[in-house]
Coordinates of C-alpha atoms in Angstrom, one line a residue:
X1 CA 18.7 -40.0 50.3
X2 CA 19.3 -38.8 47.2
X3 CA 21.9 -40.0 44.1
X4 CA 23.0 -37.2 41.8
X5 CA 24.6 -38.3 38.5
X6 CA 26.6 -35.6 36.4
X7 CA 27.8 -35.5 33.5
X8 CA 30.4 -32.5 33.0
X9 CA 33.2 -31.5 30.8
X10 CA 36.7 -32.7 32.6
X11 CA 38.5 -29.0 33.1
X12 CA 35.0 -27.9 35.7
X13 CA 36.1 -31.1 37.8
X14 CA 38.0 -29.0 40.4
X15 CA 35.7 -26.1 40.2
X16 CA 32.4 -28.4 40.8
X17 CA 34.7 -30.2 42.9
X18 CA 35.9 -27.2 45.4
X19 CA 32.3 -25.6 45.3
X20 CA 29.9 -29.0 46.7
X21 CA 33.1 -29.2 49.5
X22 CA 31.7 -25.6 50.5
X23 CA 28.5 -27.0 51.0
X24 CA 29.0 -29.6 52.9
X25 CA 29.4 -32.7 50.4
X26 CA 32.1 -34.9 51.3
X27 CA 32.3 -37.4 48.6
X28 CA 31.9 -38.5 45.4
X29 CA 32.7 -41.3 42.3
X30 CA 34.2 -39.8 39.5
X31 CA 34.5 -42.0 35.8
X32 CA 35.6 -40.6 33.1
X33 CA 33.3 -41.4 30.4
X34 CA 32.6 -40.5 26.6
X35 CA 29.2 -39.8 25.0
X36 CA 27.7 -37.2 22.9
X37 CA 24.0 -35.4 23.4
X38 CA 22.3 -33.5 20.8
X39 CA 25.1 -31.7 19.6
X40 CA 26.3 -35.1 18.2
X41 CA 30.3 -35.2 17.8
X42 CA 32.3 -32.6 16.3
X43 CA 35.0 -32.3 13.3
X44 CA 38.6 -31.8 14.0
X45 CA 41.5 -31.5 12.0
X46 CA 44.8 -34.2 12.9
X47 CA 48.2 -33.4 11.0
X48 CA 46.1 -31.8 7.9
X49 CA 43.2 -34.8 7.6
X50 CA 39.8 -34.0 9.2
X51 CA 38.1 -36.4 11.3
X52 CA 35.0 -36.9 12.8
X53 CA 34.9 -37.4 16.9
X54 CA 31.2 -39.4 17.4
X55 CA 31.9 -39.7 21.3
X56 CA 33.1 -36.7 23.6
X57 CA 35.0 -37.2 26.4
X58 CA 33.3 -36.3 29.5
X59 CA 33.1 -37.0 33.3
X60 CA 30.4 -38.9 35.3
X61 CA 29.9 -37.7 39.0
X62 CA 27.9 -39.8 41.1
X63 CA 27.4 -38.2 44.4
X64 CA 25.1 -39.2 47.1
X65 CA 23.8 -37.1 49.5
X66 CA 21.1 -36.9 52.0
X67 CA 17.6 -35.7 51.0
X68 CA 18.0 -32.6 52.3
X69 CA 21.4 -31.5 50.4
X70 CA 20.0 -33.1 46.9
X71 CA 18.7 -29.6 45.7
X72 CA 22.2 -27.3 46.6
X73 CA 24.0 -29.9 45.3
X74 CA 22.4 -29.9 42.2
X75 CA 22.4 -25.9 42.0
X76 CA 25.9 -26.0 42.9
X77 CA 27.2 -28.6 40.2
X78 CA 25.1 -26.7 37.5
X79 CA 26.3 -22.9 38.4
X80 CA 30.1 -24.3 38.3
X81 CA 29.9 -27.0 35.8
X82 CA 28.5 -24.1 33.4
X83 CA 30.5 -23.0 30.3
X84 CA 27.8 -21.2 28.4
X85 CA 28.3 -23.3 25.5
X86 CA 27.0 -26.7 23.9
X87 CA 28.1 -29.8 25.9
X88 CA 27.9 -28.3 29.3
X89 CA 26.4 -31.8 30.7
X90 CA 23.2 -33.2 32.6
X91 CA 22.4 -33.7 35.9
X92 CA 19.9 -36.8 36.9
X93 CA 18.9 -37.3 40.5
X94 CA 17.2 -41.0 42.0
X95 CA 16.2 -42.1 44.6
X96 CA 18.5 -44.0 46.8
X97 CA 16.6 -46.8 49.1
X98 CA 19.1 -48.0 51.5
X99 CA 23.3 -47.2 51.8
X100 CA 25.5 -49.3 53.7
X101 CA 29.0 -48.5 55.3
X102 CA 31.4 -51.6 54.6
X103 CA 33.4 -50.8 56.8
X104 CA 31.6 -49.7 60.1
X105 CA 27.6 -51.5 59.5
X106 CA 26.4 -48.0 59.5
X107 CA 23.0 -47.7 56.9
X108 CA 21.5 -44.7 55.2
X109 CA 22.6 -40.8 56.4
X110 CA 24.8 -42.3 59.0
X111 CA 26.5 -44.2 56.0
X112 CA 27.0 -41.0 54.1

């Protein structure tokens, strides 16, 4: 099993969303989250006084999916997630050792 972190801009969230569904992925954690990458921030102007935005919004996927699935789902989530331009996100995918079902006891895939 397989956990794949993104880190998207907000308005691809129903576009990444509709296009891992179509795959097969049935779930996933979204935060939204604010950070910046190399491009650092950006300058805006508010009422006439420019100011300087350090963090950029963004949202954090965490999906997990079986071993199998890890390298579509990361294809999928980078072909839809991508603007062409700066700030388009990451993608990280670990490990996961063991996944646990609260509700039923079911562990790993079955968990999924």
């Amino acid at each position: 099993m397989k956990l794949v972190v993104a880190i998207i801009k907000p308005f691809k969230l129903d576009e990444v969303r509709q296009a891992l569904t179509a795959i097969g992925v049935h779930g996933m954690t979204v935060t939204e989250v604010k950070g910046y990458g190399r491009q650092k921030g950006h300058t805006e102007m508010y009422r006439g006084a420019e100011y300087i935005v350090n963090f950029l919004p963004k949202l954090r996927l965490e999906i997990a999916v079986d071993s199998s699935l890890a390298d579509k789902t990361v294809e999928v989530i980078s072909s839809s997630a991508r603007t062409g331009q700066i700030g388009d996100g990451k993608i990280f995918v670990t490990p996961i050792d063991r996944a646990l079902r609260i509700r039923t006891g079911e562990t790993d895939s079955d968990a999924l």
